Amino acid sequence: MVYESVDQIDFAVSDCPAMPLQGCVVMATPAHYDVQYVINPHMAGHVGNVDRVRAQRQWETLQDTYRALGMEVHSAEGVEGLYDMVFAANAAAAFLFPDGKSPGIIMSRMATPSRYGESIHYERFFRELGVDVRHLPEGLTFEGGADAIWHPGRRLIWGGYGQRTDRATHDAISAMLDVPVIPMRLDDEAFYHLDTCLCVLDERTALICPAALRSEDISMIRRLFERIVEVPEAEARERLSCNAHCPDGRHVLLQKGCPQTTQRLRDAGFVPVEIDVGEFLKAGAAVYCMKLTMW
Ligand code: ARG
């Protein structure tokens, strides 16, 4: 079932079957990362402007941080000419079979031709990892975990559409996985994936940028999350502070230099972990984009 409005929501989060948190991240090495075209407004003015040495260091720091938090980390090899392949969040969306053990993924289908070439490499990587690989019906665009975000610990998906991912993709995902999906429409080009304006922190708490979401969609978020931490629009727009990641319900990894977001997270009892991924902000991406989470 796909839910369009708050009055359709006839269930509580606790009615959705429990699932473990995702303990595994997939990242793609940044040796071939660059900004060579503009497919989102953040990239404008940054073509040819990436410091690859710094990018490599920032990527390693993020990977080390995941390891230090006890996450299992897998690295896919970046490929020459695929400048955005480093943003693994877009490669696929992970799911867990009802047996609670075997992981699967639904491959994405990128919206922009400049990223089409990534899929074949990611698909090979996932197969080698022994993951069950599924595909959407032909003709639907889908940008992976960036537009399909699991509610922490529950069989329920928050979906993004309107910029990169098609609205109909969420009907397909809901049917394929037999899972409720709540799609959120993205109207502002600066917030082109759902992960730029909604970050799920724990089963009860979400971090959102209200300026990027429709009021009906915010009502659905408020209906299912007990606590909302609001991010100021400027930090979300300019430094992608909502593109954060809370792997364990406690630590929140986010772009360095977002003081208001960081303070609000602390006030809500979370532990912000500031990481500088400034070289990747030039491509319109922060922490969340740089990895795919799996079980
Ligand atoms: N330059 C990339 C694009 O526009 C950045 C992708 C960021 N990924 C994300 N999950 N928000 O496609």
PDB file of C-alpha atoms and ligand atoms in Angstrom:
ATOM      1  CA  MET A   1       0.000   0.000   0.000  1.00  0.00           C
ATOM      2  CA  VAL A   2       1.176   3.512  -0.852  1.00  0.00           C
ATOM      3  CA  TYR A   3      -0.080   6.297   1.399  1.00  0.00           C
ATOM      4  CA  GLU A   4      -0.856   9.695  -0.116  1.00  0.00           C
ATOM      5  CA  SER A   5      -2.316  11.684   2.742  1.00  0.00           C
ATOM      6  CA  VAL A   6      -2.408  11.716   6.499  1.00  0.00           C
ATOM      7  CA  ASP A   7      -6.018  10.566   6.733  1.00  0.00           C
ATOM      8  CA  GLN A   8      -5.125   7.376   4.852  1.00  0.00           C
ATOM      9  CA  ILE A   9      -2.647   6.422   7.541  1.00  0.00           C
ATOM     10  CA  ASP A  10      -4.606   3.926   9.582  1.00  0.00           C
ATOM     11  CA  PHE A  11      -1.677   2.266  11.334  1.00  0.00           C
ATOM     12  CA  ALA A  12       0.962   3.039  13.940  1.00  0.00           C
ATOM     13  CA  VAL A  13       4.672   2.451  13.474  1.00  0.00           C
ATOM     14  CA  SER A  14       4.452  -0.285  16.093  1.00  0.00           C
ATOM     15  CA  ASP A  15       2.064  -2.181  13.774  1.00  0.00           C
ATOM     16  CA  CYS A  16       4.852  -2.516  11.177  1.00  0.00           C
ATOM     17  CA  PRO A  17       6.947  -5.666  11.684  1.00  0.00           C
ATOM     18  CA  ALA A  18      10.254  -5.042  13.473  1.00  0.00           C
ATOM     19  CA  MET A  19      13.529  -5.285  11.564  1.00  0.00           C
ATOM     20  CA  PRO A  20      17.145  -5.037  12.688  1.00  0.00           C
ATOM     21  CA  LEU A  21      19.079  -1.826  12.011  1.00  0.00           C
ATOM     22  CA  GLN A  22      21.328  -1.873   8.941  1.00  0.00           C
ATOM     23  CA  GLY A  23      24.831  -2.803  10.072  1.00  0.00           C
ATOM     24  CA  CYS A  24      26.673  -2.686   6.797  1.00  0.00           C
ATOM     25  CA  VAL A  25      27.713   0.154   4.480  1.00  0.00           C
ATOM     26  CA  VAL A  26      28.847   0.061   0.871  1.00  0.00           C
ATOM     27  CA  MET A  27      31.061   2.884  -0.366  1.00  0.00           C
ATOM     28  CA  ALA A  28      32.735   3.417  -3.754  1.00  0.00           C
ATOM     29  CA  THR A  29      36.348   4.567  -3.954  1.00  0.00           C
ATOM     30  CA  PRO A  30      36.754   8.226  -4.956  1.00  0.00           C
ATOM     31  CA  ALA A  31      39.805   8.073  -7.280  1.00  0.00           C
ATOM     32  CA  HIS A  32      37.643   8.997 -10.297  1.00  0.00           C
ATOM     33  CA  TYR A  33      35.290  11.393  -8.517  1.00  0.00           C
ATOM     34  CA  ASP A  34      34.984  14.832 -10.127  1.00  0.00           C
ATOM     35  CA  VAL A  35      32.482  17.517 -11.052  1.00  0.00           C
ATOM     36  CA  GLN A  36      32.370  17.545 -14.861  1.00  0.00           C
ATOM     37  CA  TYR A  37      28.706  18.424 -15.526  1.00  0.00           C
ATOM     38  CA  VAL A  38      25.824  20.091 -13.700  1.00  0.00           C
ATOM     39  CA  ILE A  39      22.795  17.929 -12.910  1.00  0.00           C
ATOM     40  CA  ASN A  40      21.771  19.636  -9.675  1.00  0.00           C
ATOM     41  CA  PRO A  41      22.056  23.303  -8.675  1.00  0.00           C
ATOM     42  CA  HIS A  42      24.780  22.625  -6.083  1.00  0.00           C
ATOM     43  CA  MET A  43      27.186  21.619  -8.858  1.00  0.00           C
ATOM     44  CA  ALA A  44      26.995  24.953 -10.669  1.00  0.00           C
ATOM     45  CA  GLY A  45      30.306  26.794 -10.470  1.00  0.00           C
ATOM     46  CA  HIS A  46      32.255  23.709  -9.403  1.00  0.00           C
ATOM     47  CA  VAL A  47      33.051  22.074 -12.730  1.00  0.00           C
ATOM     48  CA  GLY A  48      36.721  21.095 -12.732  1.00  0.00           C
ATOM     49  CA  ASN A  49      37.082  22.400  -9.213  1.00  0.00           C
ATOM     50  CA  VAL A  50      37.521  19.247  -7.099  1.00  0.00           C
ATOM     51  CA  ASP A  51      40.661  18.715  -5.027  1.00  0.00           C
ATOM     52  CA  ARG A  52      41.042  14.943  -5.426  1.00  0.00           C
ATOM     53  CA  VAL A  53      43.662  14.583  -2.729  1.00  0.00           C
ATOM     54  CA  ARG A  54      41.392  16.238  -0.202  1.00  0.00           C
ATOM     55  CA  ALA A  55      38.424  14.249  -1.487  1.00  0.00           C
ATOM     56  CA  GLN A  56      40.331  11.009  -0.929  1.00  0.00           C
ATOM     57  CA  ARG A  57      41.216  12.027   2.639  1.00  0.00           C
ATOM     58  CA  GLN A  58      37.640  13.054   3.442  1.00  0.00           C
ATOM     59  CA  TRP A  59      36.309   9.782   2.065  1.00  0.00           C
ATOM     60  CA  GLU A  60      38.803   7.793   4.156  1.00  0.00           C
ATOM     61  CA  THR A  61      37.821   9.695   7.290  1.00  0.00           C
ATOM     62  CA  LEU A  62      34.181   8.825   6.712  1.00  0.00           C
ATOM     63  CA  GLN A  63      35.041   5.180   6.130  1.00  0.00           C
ATOM     64  CA  ASP A  64      37.178   5.091   9.291  1.00  0.00           C
ATOM     65  CA  THR A  65      34.320   6.640  11.246  1.00  0.00           C
ATOM     66  CA  TYR A  66      31.966   3.875  10.144  1.00  0.00           C
ATOM     67  CA  ARG A  67      34.500   1.232  11.142  1.00  0.00           C
ATOM     68  CA  ALA A  68      35.008   2.899  14.525  1.00  0.00           C
ATOM     69  CA  LEU A  69      31.234   2.731  15.061  1.00  0.00           C
ATOM     70  CA  GLY A  70      31.355  -1.021  14.435  1.00  0.00           C
ATOM     71  CA  MET A  71      29.789  -1.021  10.972  1.00  0.00           C
ATOM     72  CA  GLU A  72      30.884  -3.567   8.389  1.00  0.00           C
ATOM     73  CA  VAL A  73      32.278  -1.625   5.403  1.00  0.00           C
ATOM     74  CA  HIS A  74      32.511  -2.825   1.781  1.00  0.00           C
ATOM     75  CA  SER A  75      34.231  -0.826  -0.970  1.00  0.00           C
ATOM     76  CA  ALA A  76      33.276  -0.947  -4.617  1.00  0.00           C
ATOM     77  CA  GLU A  77      35.934   0.227  -7.078  1.00  0.00           C
ATOM     78  CA  GLY A  78      35.167   3.616  -8.657  1.00  0.00           C
ATOM     79  CA  VAL A  79      35.391   3.636 -12.455  1.00  0.00           C
ATOM     80  CA  GLU A  80      37.109   6.150 -14.715  1.00  0.00           C
ATOM     81  CA  GLY A  81      34.691   8.574 -16.356  1.00  0.00           C
ATOM     82  CA  LEU A  82      31.881   7.823 -13.863  1.00  0.00           C
ATOM     83  CA  TYR A  83      32.386  10.931 -11.769  1.00  0.00           C
ATOM     84  CA  ASP A  84      29.335  10.463  -9.513  1.00  0.00           C
ATOM     85  CA  MET A  85      29.775   6.753  -8.879  1.00  0.00           C
ATOM     86  CA  VAL A  86      31.200   7.574  -5.458  1.00  0.00           C
ATOM     87  CA  PHE A  87      27.637   8.360  -4.317  1.00  0.00           C
ATOM     88  CA  ALA A  88      26.723   4.790  -3.485  1.00  0.00           C
ATOM     89  CA  ALA A  89      23.388   5.778  -1.945  1.00  0.00           C
ATOM     90  CA  ASN A  90      22.068   6.072  -5.483  1.00  0.00           C
ATOM     91  CA  ALA A  91      23.176   2.636  -6.669  1.00  0.00           C
ATOM     92  CA  ALA A  92      20.341   0.574  -5.238  1.00  0.00           C
ATOM     93  CA  ALA A  93      18.001   0.208  -2.285  1.00  0.00           C
ATOM     94  CA  ALA A  94      18.621  -2.632   0.113  1.00  0.00           C
ATOM     95  CA  PHE A  95      15.928  -4.835   1.594  1.00  0.00           C
ATOM     96  CA  LEU A  96      15.750  -7.838   3.848  1.00  0.00           C
ATOM     97  CA  PHE A  97      13.806 -10.996   3.019  1.00  0.00           C
ATOM     98  CA  PRO A  98      11.108 -11.859   5.558  1.00  0.00           C
ATOM     99  CA  ASP A  99      13.329 -14.647   6.969  1.00  0.00           C
ATOM    100  CA  GLY A 100      15.248 -11.736   8.517  1.00  0.00           C
ATOM    101  CA  LYS A 101      18.556 -13.087   7.245  1.00  0.00           C
ATOM    102  CA  SER A 102      19.237 -12.784   3.543  1.00  0.00           C
ATOM    103  CA  PRO A 103      19.755  -9.277   2.147  1.00  0.00           C
ATOM    104  CA  GLY A 104      18.622  -8.208  -1.287  1.00  0.00           C
ATOM    105  CA  ILE A 105      18.809  -5.038  -3.314  1.00  0.00           C
ATOM    106  CA  ILE A 106      16.649  -3.366  -5.925  1.00  0.00           C
ATOM    107  CA  MET A 107      18.936  -1.808  -8.516  1.00  0.00           C
ATOM    108  CA  SER A 108      18.322   1.830  -9.282  1.00  0.00           C
ATOM    109  CA  ARG A 109      17.696   3.256 -12.724  1.00  0.00           C
ATOM    110  CA  MET A 110      19.328   6.668 -12.883  1.00  0.00           C
ATOM    111  CA  ALA A 111      17.384   9.648 -14.167  1.00  0.00           C
ATOM    112  CA  THR A 112      20.306  11.376 -15.866  1.00  0.00           C
ATOM    113  CA  PRO A 113      22.286   9.855 -18.787  1.00  0.00           C
ATOM    114  CA  SER A 114      25.576  10.960 -17.236  1.00  0.00           C
ATOM    115  CA  ARG A 115      25.033   8.341 -14.504  1.00  0.00           C
ATOM    116  CA  TYR A 116      23.609   5.427 -16.572  1.00  0.00           C
ATOM    117  CA  GLY A 117      27.019   3.759 -16.798  1.00  0.00           C
ATOM    118  CA  GLU A 118      27.275   3.142 -13.052  1.00  0.00           C
ATOM    119  CA  SER A 119      24.654   0.385 -12.844  1.00  0.00           C
ATOM    120  CA  ILE A 120      26.552  -2.378 -14.597  1.00  0.00           C
ATOM    121  CA  HIS A 121      29.526  -1.980 -12.256  1.00  0.00           C
ATOM    122  CA  TYR A 122      27.396  -1.836  -9.134  1.00  0.00           C
ATOM    123  CA  GLU A 123      25.346  -4.820 -10.230  1.00  0.00           C
ATOM    124  CA  ARG A 124      28.506  -6.896 -10.670  1.00  0.00           C
ATOM    125  CA  PHE A 125      29.728  -5.741  -7.259  1.00  0.00           C
ATOM    126  CA  PHE A 126      26.487  -6.744  -5.504  1.00  0.00           C
ATOM    127  CA  ARG A 127      26.438 -10.131  -7.217  1.00  0.00           C
ATOM    128  CA  GLU A 128      30.016 -10.791  -6.091  1.00  0.00           C
ATOM    129  CA  LEU A 129      28.945  -9.856  -2.584  1.00  0.00           C
ATOM    130  CA  GLY A 130      26.322 -12.604  -2.798  1.00  0.00           C
ATOM    131  CA  VAL A 131      23.363 -10.272  -2.534  1.00  0.00           C
ATOM    132  CA  ASP A 132      20.065 -11.099  -4.261  1.00  0.00           C
ATOM    133  CA  VAL A 133      19.750  -8.527  -7.082  1.00  0.00           C
ATOM    134  CA  ARG A 134      16.301  -7.433  -8.281  1.00  0.00           C
ATOM    135  CA  HIS A 135      15.186  -4.983 -10.977  1.00  0.00           C
ATOM    136  CA  LEU A 136      12.259  -2.620 -11.279  1.00  0.00           C
ATOM    137  CA  PRO A 137       9.850  -2.920 -14.205  1.00  0.00           C
ATOM    138  CA  GLU A 138      11.162  -1.208 -17.370  1.00  0.00           C
ATOM    139  CA  GLY A 139      10.744   2.502 -17.787  1.00  0.00           C
ATOM    140  CA  LEU A 140      10.758   3.595 -14.156  1.00  0.00           C
ATOM    141  CA  THR A 141      13.486   5.833 -12.779  1.00  0.00           C
ATOM    142  CA  PHE A 142      14.773   5.213  -9.278  1.00  0.00           C
ATOM    143  CA  GLU A 143      17.799   6.660  -7.494  1.00  0.00           C
ATOM    144  CA  GLY A 144      18.128   4.062  -4.784  1.00  0.00           C
ATOM    145  CA  GLY A 145      18.488   4.576  -1.061  1.00  0.00           C
ATOM    146  CA  ALA A 146      18.445   8.339  -1.610  1.00  0.00           C
ATOM    147  CA  ASP A 147      14.742   8.109  -2.462  1.00  0.00           C
ATOM    148  CA  ALA A 148      13.773   4.987  -0.505  1.00  0.00           C
ATOM    149  CA  ILE A 149      14.558   5.302   3.191  1.00  0.00           C
ATOM    150  CA  TRP A 150      13.629   2.564   5.655  1.00  0.00           C
ATOM    151  CA  HIS A 151      11.976   3.652   8.885  1.00  0.00           C
ATOM    152  CA  PRO A 152      14.546   2.649  11.546  1.00  0.00           C
ATOM    153  CA  GLY A 153      13.770  -0.834  12.800  1.00  0.00           C
ATOM    154  CA  ARG A 154      10.440  -1.235  10.976  1.00  0.00           C
ATOM    155  CA  ARG A 155       9.084  -2.553   7.689  1.00  0.00           C
ATOM    156  CA  LEU A 156       8.024   0.819   6.317  1.00  0.00           C
ATOM    157  CA  ILE A 157       9.613   2.974   3.596  1.00  0.00           C
ATOM    158  CA  TRP A 158       9.727   6.740   3.133  1.00  0.00           C
ATOM    159  CA  GLY A 159       9.969   7.512  -0.570  1.00  0.00           C
ATOM    160  CA  GLY A 160      11.060  10.579  -2.551  1.00  0.00           C
ATOM    161  CA  TYR A 161       9.804  11.463  -6.047  1.00  0.00           C
ATOM    162  CA  GLY A 162       9.393  14.365  -8.429  1.00  0.00           C
ATOM    163  CA  GLN A 163      13.029  15.129  -9.218  1.00  0.00           C
ATOM    164  CA  ARG A 164      14.944  11.921  -9.988  1.00  0.00           C
ATOM    165  CA  THR A 165      12.682   9.053  -8.955  1.00  0.00           C
ATOM    166  CA  ASP A 166       9.263   8.517 -10.570  1.00  0.00           C
ATOM    167  CA  ARG A 167       6.182   8.514  -8.402  1.00  0.00           C
ATOM    168  CA  ALA A 168       5.120   5.151  -9.929  1.00  0.00           C
ATOM    169  CA  THR A 169       8.373   3.591  -8.745  1.00  0.00           C
ATOM    170  CA  HIS A 170       7.013   3.619  -5.206  1.00  0.00           C
ATOM    171  CA  ASP A 171       3.968   1.568  -6.230  1.00  0.00           C
ATOM    172  CA  ALA A 172       6.343  -0.934  -7.791  1.00  0.00           C
ATOM    173  CA  ILE A 173       8.572  -1.094  -4.713  1.00  0.00           C
ATOM    174  CA  SER A 174       5.604  -1.460  -2.399  1.00  0.00           C
ATOM    175  CA  ALA A 175       4.337  -4.374  -4.505  1.00  0.00           C
ATOM    176  CA  MET A 176       7.749  -6.031  -4.925  1.00  0.00           C
ATOM    177  CA  LEU A 177       8.551  -5.967  -1.228  1.00  0.00           C
ATOM    178  CA  ASP A 178       5.026  -6.081   0.166  1.00  0.00           C
ATOM    179  CA  VAL A 179       5.831  -3.063   2.305  1.00  0.00           C
ATOM    180  CA  PRO A 180       3.949   0.193   2.974  1.00  0.00           C
ATOM    181  CA  VAL A 181       5.553   3.198   1.259  1.00  0.00           C
ATOM    182  CA  ILE A 182       4.910   6.848   2.060  1.00  0.00           C
ATOM    183  CA  PRO A 183       5.983   8.975  -0.903  1.00  0.00           C
ATOM    184  CA  MET A 184       7.081  12.595  -0.398  1.00  0.00           C
ATOM    185  CA  ARG A 185       7.014  14.978  -3.353  1.00  0.00           C
ATOM    186  CA  LEU A 186      10.182  16.994  -3.970  1.00  0.00           C
ATOM    187  CA  ASP A 187       9.460  20.304  -5.716  1.00  0.00           C
ATOM    188  CA  ASP A 188      12.657  22.238  -5.054  1.00  0.00           C
ATOM    189  CA  GLU A 189      15.633  21.363  -7.269  1.00  0.00           C
ATOM    190  CA  ALA A 190      18.108  21.988  -4.472  1.00  0.00           C
ATOM    191  CA  PHE A 191      16.435  19.127  -2.561  1.00  0.00           C
ATOM    192  CA  TYR A 192      16.497  16.639  -5.394  1.00  0.00           C
ATOM    193  CA  HIS A 193      16.616  13.446  -3.328  1.00  0.00           C
ATOM    194  CA  LEU A 194      14.601  12.712  -0.195  1.00  0.00           C
ATOM    195  CA  ASP A 195      17.863  12.268   1.721  1.00  0.00           C
ATOM    196  CA  THR A 196      18.505  16.013   1.378  1.00  0.00           C
ATOM    197  CA  CYS A 197      15.484  16.935   3.508  1.00  0.00           C
ATOM    198  CA  LEU A 198      14.526  13.881   5.618  1.00  0.00           C
ATOM    199  CA  CYS A 199      16.948  11.994   7.831  1.00  0.00           C
ATOM    200  CA  VAL A 200      15.522   9.255  10.034  1.00  0.00           C
ATOM    201  CA  LEU A 201      17.329   9.145  13.381  1.00  0.00           C
ATOM    202  CA  ASP A 202      15.569   6.456  15.372  1.00  0.00           C
ATOM    203  CA  GLU A 203      12.180   4.802  15.458  1.00  0.00           C
ATOM    204  CA  ARG A 204      10.675   7.864  17.132  1.00  0.00           C
ATOM    205  CA  THR A 205      12.711  10.737  15.692  1.00  0.00           C
ATOM    206  CA  ALA A 206      13.233  12.377  12.304  1.00  0.00           C
ATOM    207  CA  LEU A 207      15.385  15.291  11.232  1.00  0.00           C
ATOM    208  CA  ILE A 208      13.646  17.308   8.520  1.00  0.00           C
ATOM    209  CA  CYS A 209      13.953  20.524   6.534  1.00  0.00           C
ATOM    210  CA  PRO A 210      10.328  21.692   6.457  1.00  0.00           C
ATOM    211  CA  ALA A 211      11.005  24.298   3.761  1.00  0.00           C
ATOM    212  CA  ALA A 212      11.719  21.496   1.290  1.00  0.00           C
ATOM    213  CA  LEU A 213       8.560  19.468   1.901  1.00  0.00           C
ATOM    214  CA  ARG A 214       4.841  19.906   1.206  1.00  0.00           C
ATOM    215  CA  SER A 215       2.672  20.484   4.246  1.00  0.00           C
ATOM    216  CA  GLU A 216       0.650  17.317   3.594  1.00  0.00           C
ATOM    217  CA  ASP A 217       3.868  15.335   3.536  1.00  0.00           C
ATOM    218  CA  ILE A 218       5.091  16.951   6.754  1.00  0.00           C
ATOM    219  CA  SER A 219       1.797  15.950   8.369  1.00  0.00           C
ATOM    220  CA  MET A 220       2.470  12.330   7.448  1.00  0.00           C
ATOM    221  CA  ILE A 221       5.947  12.538   8.950  1.00  0.00           C
ATOM    222  CA  ARG A 222       4.495  14.053  12.130  1.00  0.00           C
ATOM    223  CA  ARG A 223       1.886  11.351  12.279  1.00  0.00           C
ATOM    224  CA  LEU A 224       4.448   8.551  12.397  1.00  0.00           C
ATOM    225  CA  PHE A 225       7.422  10.115  14.175  1.00  0.00           C
ATOM    226  CA  GLU A 226       6.859  11.233  17.759  1.00  0.00           C
ATOM    227  CA  ARG A 227       9.706  13.731  17.621  1.00  0.00           C
ATOM    228  CA  ILE A 228      10.764  16.048  14.820  1.00  0.00           C
ATOM    229  CA  VAL A 229      14.058  17.912  14.839  1.00  0.00           C
ATOM    230  CA  GLU A 230      13.839  20.789  12.366  1.00  0.00           C
ATOM    231  CA  VAL A 231      16.876  21.871  10.416  1.00  0.00           C
ATOM    232  CA  PRO A 232      17.201  25.543   9.465  1.00  0.00           C
ATOM    233  CA  GLU A 233      16.715  25.967   5.731  1.00  0.00           C
ATOM    234  CA  ALA A 234      20.040  27.723   5.080  1.00  0.00           C
ATOM    235  CA  GLU A 235      22.116  24.914   6.580  1.00  0.00           C
ATOM    236  CA  ALA A 236      20.119  22.272   4.715  1.00  0.00           C
ATOM    237  CA  ARG A 237      20.302  24.155   1.426  1.00  0.00           C
ATOM    238  CA  GLU A 238      23.898  25.341   1.545  1.00  0.00           C
ATOM    239  CA  ARG A 239      25.654  22.610   3.505  1.00  0.00           C
ATOM    240  CA  LEU A 240      23.222  19.713   3.145  1.00  0.00           C
ATOM    241  CA  SER A 241      22.979  19.329   6.907  1.00  0.00           C
ATOM    242  CA  CYS A 242      19.945  17.066   6.561  1.00  0.00           C
ATOM    243  CA  ASN A 243      21.972  14.668   4.395  1.00  0.00           C
ATOM    244  CA  ALA A 244      23.167  13.045   7.590  1.00  0.00           C
ATOM    245  CA  HIS A 245      23.205   9.464   8.814  1.00  0.00           C
ATOM    246  CA  CYS A 246      22.389   7.944  12.180  1.00  0.00           C
ATOM    247  CA  PRO A 247      23.503   4.300  11.993  1.00  0.00           C
ATOM    248  CA  ASP A 248      22.824   3.341  15.612  1.00  0.00           C
ATOM    249  CA  GLY A 249      20.086   5.605  16.977  1.00  0.00           C
ATOM    250  CA  ARG A 250      22.681   7.720  18.787  1.00  0.00           C
ATOM    251  CA  HIS A 251      25.565   9.042  16.644  1.00  0.00           C
ATOM    252  CA  VAL A 252      24.634  11.368  13.801  1.00  0.00           C
ATOM    253  CA  LEU A 253      27.272  11.773  11.114  1.00  0.00           C
ATOM    254  CA  LEU A 254      26.866  15.093   9.321  1.00  0.00           C
ATOM    255  CA  GLN A 255      28.743  17.715   7.343  1.00  0.00           C
ATOM    256  CA  LYS A 256      31.008  19.887   9.452  1.00  0.00           C
ATOM    257  CA  GLY A 257      30.061  23.526   9.897  1.00  0.00           C
ATOM    258  CA  CYS A 258      26.305  23.259  10.507  1.00  0.00           C
ATOM    259  CA  PRO A 259      26.176  24.704  14.042  1.00  0.00           C
ATOM    260  CA  GLN A 260      22.415  25.037  14.402  1.00  0.00           C
ATOM    261  CA  THR A 261      21.668  21.539  13.171  1.00  0.00           C
ATOM    262  CA  THR A 262      24.392  20.173  15.423  1.00  0.00           C
ATOM    263  CA  GLN A 263      23.009  22.008  18.458  1.00  0.00           C
ATOM    264  CA  ARG A 264      19.463  20.828  17.830  1.00  0.00           C
ATOM    265  CA  LEU A 265      20.657  17.249  17.531  1.00  0.00           C
ATOM    266  CA  ARG A 266      22.499  17.586  20.828  1.00  0.00           C
ATOM    267  CA  ASP A 267      19.413  19.107  22.472  1.00  0.00           C
ATOM    268  CA  ALA A 268      17.440  16.075  21.311  1.00  0.00           C
ATOM    269  CA  GLY A 269      19.960  13.753  22.996  1.00  0.00           C
ATOM    270  CA  PHE A 270      21.935  12.639  19.936  1.00  0.00           C
ATOM    271  CA  VAL A 271      25.713  12.715  19.525  1.00  0.00           C
ATOM    272  CA  PRO A 272      26.615  14.705  16.401  1.00  0.00           C
ATOM    273  CA  VAL A 273      29.792  13.561  14.660  1.00  0.00           C
ATOM    274  CA  GLU A 274      30.947  16.333  12.358  1.00  0.00           C
ATOM    275  CA  ILE A 275      32.792  15.164   9.267  1.00  0.00           C
ATOM    276  CA  ASP A 276      34.123  17.408   6.540  1.00  0.00           C
ATOM    277  CA  VAL A 277      33.047  16.082   3.159  1.00  0.00           C
ATOM    278  CA  GLY A 278      33.323  19.544   1.603  1.00  0.00           C
ATOM    279  CA  GLU A 279      34.810  18.272  -1.657  1.00  0.00           C
ATOM    280  CA  PHE A 280      31.661  16.223  -2.199  1.00  0.00           C
ATOM    281  CA  LEU A 281      29.340  19.123  -1.371  1.00  0.00           C
ATOM    282  CA  LYS A 282      30.554  20.511  -4.708  1.00  0.00           C
ATOM    283  CA  ALA A 283      28.606  17.678  -6.378  1.00  0.00           C
ATOM    284  CA  GLY A 284      25.523  18.313  -4.229  1.00  0.00           C
ATOM    285  CA  ALA A 285      26.223  15.525  -1.770  1.00  0.00           C
ATOM    286  CA  ALA A 286      27.108  15.034   1.881  1.00  0.00           C
ATOM    287  CA  VAL A 287      27.482  12.094   4.264  1.00  0.00           C
ATOM    288  CA  TYR A 288      24.271  10.197   3.486  1.00  0.00           C
ATOM    289  CA  CYS A 289      24.943  10.122  -0.267  1.00  0.00           C
ATOM    290  CA  MET A 290      28.356   8.569   0.116  1.00  0.00           C
ATOM    291  CA  LYS A 291      27.220   5.135   1.176  1.00  0.00           C
ATOM    292  CA  LEU A 292      24.529   2.596   0.719  1.00  0.00           C
ATOM    293  CA  THR A 293      23.321   0.918   3.878  1.00  0.00           C
ATOM    294  CA  MET A 294      22.476  -2.773   3.940  1.00  0.00           C
ATOM    295  CA  TRP A 295      21.856  -5.575   6.371  1.00  0.00           C
TER     296      TRP A 295
HETATM  297  N1  ARG B   1      26.059  14.743  -8.341  1.00  0.00           N
HETATM  298  C1  ARG B   1      25.231  13.667  -7.890  1.00  0.00           C
HETATM  299  C2  ARG B   1      23.873  13.753  -8.574  1.00  0.00           C
HETATM  300  O1  ARG B   1      23.400  14.838  -8.788  1.00  0.00           O
HETATM  301  C3  ARG B   1      25.109  13.701  -6.405  1.00  0.00           C
HETATM  302  C4  ARG B   1      24.322  12.579  -5.834  1.00  0.00           C
HETATM  303  C5  ARG B   1      24.049  12.751  -4.374  1.00  0.00           C
HETATM  304  N2  ARG B   1      23.397  11.654  -3.814  1.00  0.00           N
HETATM  305  C6  ARG B   1      22.424  11.689  -2.892  1.00  0.00           C
HETATM  306  N3  ARG B   1      22.080  10.586  -2.341  1.00  0.00           N
HETATM  307  N4  ARG B   1      21.773  12.783  -2.568  1.00  0.00           N
HETATM  308  O2  ARG B   1      23.293  12.763  -8.932  1.00  0.00           O
END
